[in-house]
PDB file of C-alpha atoms in Angstrom:
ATOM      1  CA  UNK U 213      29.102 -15.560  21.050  1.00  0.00           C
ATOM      2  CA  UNK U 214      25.706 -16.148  23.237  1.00  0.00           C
ATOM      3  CA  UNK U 215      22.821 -14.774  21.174  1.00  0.00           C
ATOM      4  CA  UNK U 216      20.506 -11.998  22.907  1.00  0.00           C
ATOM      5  CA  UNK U 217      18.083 -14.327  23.961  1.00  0.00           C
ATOM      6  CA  UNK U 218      19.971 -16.205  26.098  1.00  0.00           C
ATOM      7  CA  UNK U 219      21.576 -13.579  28.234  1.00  0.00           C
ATOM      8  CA  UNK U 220      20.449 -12.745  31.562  1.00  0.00           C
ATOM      9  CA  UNK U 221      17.894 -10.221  31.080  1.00  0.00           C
ATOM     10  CA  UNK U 222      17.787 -10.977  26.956  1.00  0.00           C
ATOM     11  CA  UNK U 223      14.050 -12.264  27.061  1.00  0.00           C
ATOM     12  CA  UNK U 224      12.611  -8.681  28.514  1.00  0.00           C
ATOM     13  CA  UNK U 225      14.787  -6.747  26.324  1.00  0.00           C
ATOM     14  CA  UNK U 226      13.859  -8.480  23.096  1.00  0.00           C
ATOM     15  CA  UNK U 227      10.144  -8.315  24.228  1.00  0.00           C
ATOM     16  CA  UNK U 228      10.144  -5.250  25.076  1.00  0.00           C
ATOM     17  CA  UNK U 229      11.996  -3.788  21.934  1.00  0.00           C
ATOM     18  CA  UNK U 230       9.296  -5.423  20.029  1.00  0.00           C
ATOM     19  CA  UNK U 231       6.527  -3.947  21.973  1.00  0.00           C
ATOM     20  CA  UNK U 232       7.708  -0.527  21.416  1.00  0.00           C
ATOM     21  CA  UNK U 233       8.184  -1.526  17.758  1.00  0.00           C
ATOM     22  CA  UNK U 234       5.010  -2.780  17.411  1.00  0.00           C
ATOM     23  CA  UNK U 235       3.222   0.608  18.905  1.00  0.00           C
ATOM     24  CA  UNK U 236       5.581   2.918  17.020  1.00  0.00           C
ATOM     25  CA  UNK U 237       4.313   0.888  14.157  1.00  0.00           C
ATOM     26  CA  UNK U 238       0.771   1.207  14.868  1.00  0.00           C
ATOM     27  CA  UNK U 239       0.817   5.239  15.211  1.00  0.00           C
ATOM     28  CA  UNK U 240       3.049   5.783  12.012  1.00  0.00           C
ATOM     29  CA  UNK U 241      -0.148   3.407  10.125  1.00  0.00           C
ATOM     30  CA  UNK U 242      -2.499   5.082  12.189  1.00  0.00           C
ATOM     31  CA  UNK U 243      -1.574   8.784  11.280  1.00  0.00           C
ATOM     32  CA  UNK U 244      -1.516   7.465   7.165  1.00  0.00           C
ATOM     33  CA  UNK U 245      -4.940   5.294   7.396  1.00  0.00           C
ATOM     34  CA  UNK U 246      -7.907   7.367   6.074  1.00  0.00           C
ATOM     35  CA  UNK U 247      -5.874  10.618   5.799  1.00  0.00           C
ATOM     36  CA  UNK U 248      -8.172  13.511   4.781  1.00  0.00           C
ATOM     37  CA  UNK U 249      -7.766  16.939   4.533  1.00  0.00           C
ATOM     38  CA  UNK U 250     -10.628  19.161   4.884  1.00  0.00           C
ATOM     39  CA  UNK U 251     -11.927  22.742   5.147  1.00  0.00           C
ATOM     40  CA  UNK U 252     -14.072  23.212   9.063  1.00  0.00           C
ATOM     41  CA  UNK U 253     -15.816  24.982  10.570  1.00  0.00           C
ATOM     42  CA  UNK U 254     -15.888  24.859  14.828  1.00  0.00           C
ATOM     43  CA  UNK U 255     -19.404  24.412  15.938  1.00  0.00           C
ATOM     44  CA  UNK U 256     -17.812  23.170  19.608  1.00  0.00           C
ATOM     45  CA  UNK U 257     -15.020  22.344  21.584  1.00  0.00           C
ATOM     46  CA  UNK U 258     -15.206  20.060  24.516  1.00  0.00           C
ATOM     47  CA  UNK U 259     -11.293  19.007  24.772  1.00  0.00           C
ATOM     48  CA  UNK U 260      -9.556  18.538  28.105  1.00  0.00           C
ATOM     49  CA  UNK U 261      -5.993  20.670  27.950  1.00  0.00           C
ATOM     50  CA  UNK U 262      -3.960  17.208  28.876  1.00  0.00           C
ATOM     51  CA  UNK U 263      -5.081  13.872  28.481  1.00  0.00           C
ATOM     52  CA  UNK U 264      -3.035  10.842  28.287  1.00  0.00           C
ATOM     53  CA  UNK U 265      -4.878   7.271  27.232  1.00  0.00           C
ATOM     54  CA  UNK U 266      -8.423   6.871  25.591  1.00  0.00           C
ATOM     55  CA  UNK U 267     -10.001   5.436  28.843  1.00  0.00           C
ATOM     56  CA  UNK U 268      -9.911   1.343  27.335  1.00  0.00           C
ATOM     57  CA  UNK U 269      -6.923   1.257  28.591  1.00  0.00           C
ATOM     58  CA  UNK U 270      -6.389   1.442  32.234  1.00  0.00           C
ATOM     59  CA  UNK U 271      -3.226   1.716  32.903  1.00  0.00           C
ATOM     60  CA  UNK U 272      -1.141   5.147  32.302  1.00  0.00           C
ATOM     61  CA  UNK U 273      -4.299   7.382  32.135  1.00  0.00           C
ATOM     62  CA  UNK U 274      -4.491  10.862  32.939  1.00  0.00           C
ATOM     63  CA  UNK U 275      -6.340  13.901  32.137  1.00  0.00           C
ATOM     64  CA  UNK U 276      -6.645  17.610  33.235  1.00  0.00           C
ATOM     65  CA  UNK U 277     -10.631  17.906  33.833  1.00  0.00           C
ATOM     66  CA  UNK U 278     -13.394  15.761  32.518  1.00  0.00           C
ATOM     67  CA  UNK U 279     -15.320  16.763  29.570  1.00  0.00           C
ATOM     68  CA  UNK U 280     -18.230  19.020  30.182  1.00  0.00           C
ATOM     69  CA  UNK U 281     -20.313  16.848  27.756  1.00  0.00           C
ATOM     70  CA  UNK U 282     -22.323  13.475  28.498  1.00  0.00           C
ATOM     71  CA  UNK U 283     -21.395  11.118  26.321  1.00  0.00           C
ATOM     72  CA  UNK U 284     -18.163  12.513  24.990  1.00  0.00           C
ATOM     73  CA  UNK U 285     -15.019  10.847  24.263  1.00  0.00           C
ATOM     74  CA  UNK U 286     -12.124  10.408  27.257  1.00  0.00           C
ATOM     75  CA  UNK U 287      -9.979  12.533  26.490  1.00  0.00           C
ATOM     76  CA  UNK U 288     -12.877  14.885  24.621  1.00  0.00           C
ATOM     77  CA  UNK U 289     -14.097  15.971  21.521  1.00  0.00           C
ATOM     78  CA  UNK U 290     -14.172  18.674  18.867  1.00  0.00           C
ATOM     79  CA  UNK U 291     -17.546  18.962  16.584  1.00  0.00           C
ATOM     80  CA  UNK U 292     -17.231  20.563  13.241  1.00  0.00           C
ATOM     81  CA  UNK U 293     -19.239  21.501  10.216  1.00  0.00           C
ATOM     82  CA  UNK U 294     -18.125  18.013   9.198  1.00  0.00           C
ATOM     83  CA  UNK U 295     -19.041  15.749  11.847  1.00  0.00           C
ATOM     84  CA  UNK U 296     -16.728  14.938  15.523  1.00  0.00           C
ATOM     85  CA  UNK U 297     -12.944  15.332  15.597  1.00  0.00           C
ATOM     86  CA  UNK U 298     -11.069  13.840  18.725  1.00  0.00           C
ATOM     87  CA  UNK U 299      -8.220  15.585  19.654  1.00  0.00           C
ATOM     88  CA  UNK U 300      -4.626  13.384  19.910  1.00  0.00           C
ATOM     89  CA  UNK U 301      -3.496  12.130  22.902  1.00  0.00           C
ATOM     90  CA  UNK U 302      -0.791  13.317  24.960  1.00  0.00           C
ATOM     91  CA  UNK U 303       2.062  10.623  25.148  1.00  0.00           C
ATOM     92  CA  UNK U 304       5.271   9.776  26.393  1.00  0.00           C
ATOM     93  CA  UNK U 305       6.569   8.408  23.827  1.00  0.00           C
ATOM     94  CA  UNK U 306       4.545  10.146  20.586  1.00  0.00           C
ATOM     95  CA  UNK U 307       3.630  13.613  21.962  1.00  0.00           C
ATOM     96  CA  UNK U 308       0.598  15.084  20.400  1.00  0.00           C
ATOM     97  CA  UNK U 309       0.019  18.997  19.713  1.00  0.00           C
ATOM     98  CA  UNK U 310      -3.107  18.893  22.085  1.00  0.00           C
ATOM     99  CA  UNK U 311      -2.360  21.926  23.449  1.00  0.00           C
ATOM    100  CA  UNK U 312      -1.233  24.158  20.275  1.00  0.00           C
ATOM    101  CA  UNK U 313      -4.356  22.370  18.627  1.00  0.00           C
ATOM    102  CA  UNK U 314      -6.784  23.753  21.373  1.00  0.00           C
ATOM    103  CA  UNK U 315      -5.271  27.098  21.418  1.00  0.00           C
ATOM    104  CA  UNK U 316      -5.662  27.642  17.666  1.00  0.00           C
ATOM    105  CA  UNK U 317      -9.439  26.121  17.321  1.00  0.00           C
ATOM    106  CA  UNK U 318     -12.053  28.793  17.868  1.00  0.00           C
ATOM    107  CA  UNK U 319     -15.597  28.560  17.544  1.00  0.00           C
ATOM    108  CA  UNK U 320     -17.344  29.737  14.564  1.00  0.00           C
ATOM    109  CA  UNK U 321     -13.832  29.941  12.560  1.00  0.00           C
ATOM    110  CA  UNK U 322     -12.883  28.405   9.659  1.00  0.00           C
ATOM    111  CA  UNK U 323      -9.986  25.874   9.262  1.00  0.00           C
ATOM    112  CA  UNK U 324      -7.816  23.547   6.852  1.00  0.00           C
ATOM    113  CA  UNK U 325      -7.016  20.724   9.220  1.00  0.00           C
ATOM    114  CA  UNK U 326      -5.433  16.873   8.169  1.00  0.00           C
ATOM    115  CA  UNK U 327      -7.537  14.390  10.094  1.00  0.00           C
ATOM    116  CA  UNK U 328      -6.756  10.670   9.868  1.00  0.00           C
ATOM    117  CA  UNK U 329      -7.765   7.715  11.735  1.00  0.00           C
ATOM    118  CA  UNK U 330     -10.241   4.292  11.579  1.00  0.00           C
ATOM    119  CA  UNK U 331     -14.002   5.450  10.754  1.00  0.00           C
ATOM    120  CA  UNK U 332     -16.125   6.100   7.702  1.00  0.00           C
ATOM    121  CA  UNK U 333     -14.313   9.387   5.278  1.00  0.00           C
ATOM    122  CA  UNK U 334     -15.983  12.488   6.934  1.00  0.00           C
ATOM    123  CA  UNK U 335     -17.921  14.889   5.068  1.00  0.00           C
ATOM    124  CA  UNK U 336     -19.817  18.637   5.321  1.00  0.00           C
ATOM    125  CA  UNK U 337     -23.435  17.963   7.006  1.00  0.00           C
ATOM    126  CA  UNK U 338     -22.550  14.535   8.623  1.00  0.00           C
ATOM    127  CA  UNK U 339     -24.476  13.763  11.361  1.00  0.00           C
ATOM    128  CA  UNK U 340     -23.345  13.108  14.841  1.00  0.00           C
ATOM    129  CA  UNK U 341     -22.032   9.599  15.780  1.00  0.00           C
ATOM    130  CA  UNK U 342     -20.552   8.085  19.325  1.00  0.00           C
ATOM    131  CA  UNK U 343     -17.934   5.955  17.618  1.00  0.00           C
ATOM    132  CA  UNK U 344     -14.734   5.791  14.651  1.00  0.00           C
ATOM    133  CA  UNK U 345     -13.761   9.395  15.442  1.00  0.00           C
ATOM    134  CA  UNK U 346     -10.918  10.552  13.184  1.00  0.00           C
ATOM    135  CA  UNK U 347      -8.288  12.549  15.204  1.00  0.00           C
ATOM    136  CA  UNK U 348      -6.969  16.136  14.225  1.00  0.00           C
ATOM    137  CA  UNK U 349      -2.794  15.765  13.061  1.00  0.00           C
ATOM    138  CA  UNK U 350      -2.557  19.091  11.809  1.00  0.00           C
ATOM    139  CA  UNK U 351      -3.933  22.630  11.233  1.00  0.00           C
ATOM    140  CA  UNK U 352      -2.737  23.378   7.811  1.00  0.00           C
ATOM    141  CA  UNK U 353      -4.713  26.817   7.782  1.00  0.00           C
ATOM    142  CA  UNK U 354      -6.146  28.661   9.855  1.00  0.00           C
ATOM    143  CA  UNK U 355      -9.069  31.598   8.281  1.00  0.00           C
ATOM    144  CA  UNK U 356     -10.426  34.615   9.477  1.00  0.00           C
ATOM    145  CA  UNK U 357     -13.622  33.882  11.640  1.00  0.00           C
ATOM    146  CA  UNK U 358     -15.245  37.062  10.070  1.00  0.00           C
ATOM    147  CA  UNK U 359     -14.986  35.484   6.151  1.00  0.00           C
ATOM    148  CA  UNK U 360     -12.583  33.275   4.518  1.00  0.00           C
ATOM    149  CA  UNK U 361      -9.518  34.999   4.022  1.00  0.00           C
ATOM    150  CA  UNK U 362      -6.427  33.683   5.105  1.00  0.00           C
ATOM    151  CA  UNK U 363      -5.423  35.219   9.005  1.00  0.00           C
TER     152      UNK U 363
END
């Protein structure tokens, strides 16, 4: 029996199986790596509605507008009472919750939300930065903008 690697075509498949391997690895780690949940509040949301690659990466990007803000990320950002949130990307083959995420964030309202990501832990008062953002996997509550009872 002739072994993967030498059949016609064997060489791209095994590549590319570890390719997608190695990125299915990468978001798994990336969605455990400096997991924290905390309690927000929305100061600001400058998030495009679709957005697909973080701008390093040339190939494959796409978004729906450009972010009203100098300076912000790609694909946008989200600033809370606990420093700037970017929202996840839109992909083909790990599909974020952009959308839901943006419809459910309001300004001034009060959330439970699981970020996780590279970057320093984030904390209430921290100051703006333009790098390390954590990115928003999941809105665990969501509070009454008028006080913080449970909507």
């Amino acid at each position: 029996m002739k072994s993967l690697w030498k059949l016609p075509g064997g060489k791209f498949i095994i590549v590319f199986l570890s390719a997608l391997a190695i990125a299915q690895i990468t978001f798994v780690a990336e969605s455990y790596w400096g997991r924290q949940t905390l309690l927000i509040e929305v100061k600001w949301i400058d998030a495009v509605d679709a957005c697909t690659g973080s701008g390093g990466r040339r190939i494959f990007n796409s978004r729906s507008a450009v972010p009203t803000r100098s300076g912000s990320h790609y694909c946008g950002l989200v600033r809370t009472s606990h420093g700037l949130i970017q929202m996840p990307e839109d992909g083909f083959l790990f599909p974020g919750n952009r959308k839901e995420f943006i419809d459910t964030l309001k300004l001034d309202c009060r959330f439970e939300v699981v970020v996780a990501g590279n970057g320093p832990d984030l904390y209430e008062g921290r100051p703006m930065h333009n790098r390390y953002f954590k990115t928003l996997r999941k809105i665990e509550r969501v509070f009454d903008c008028s006080d913080d009872t449970l909507a």
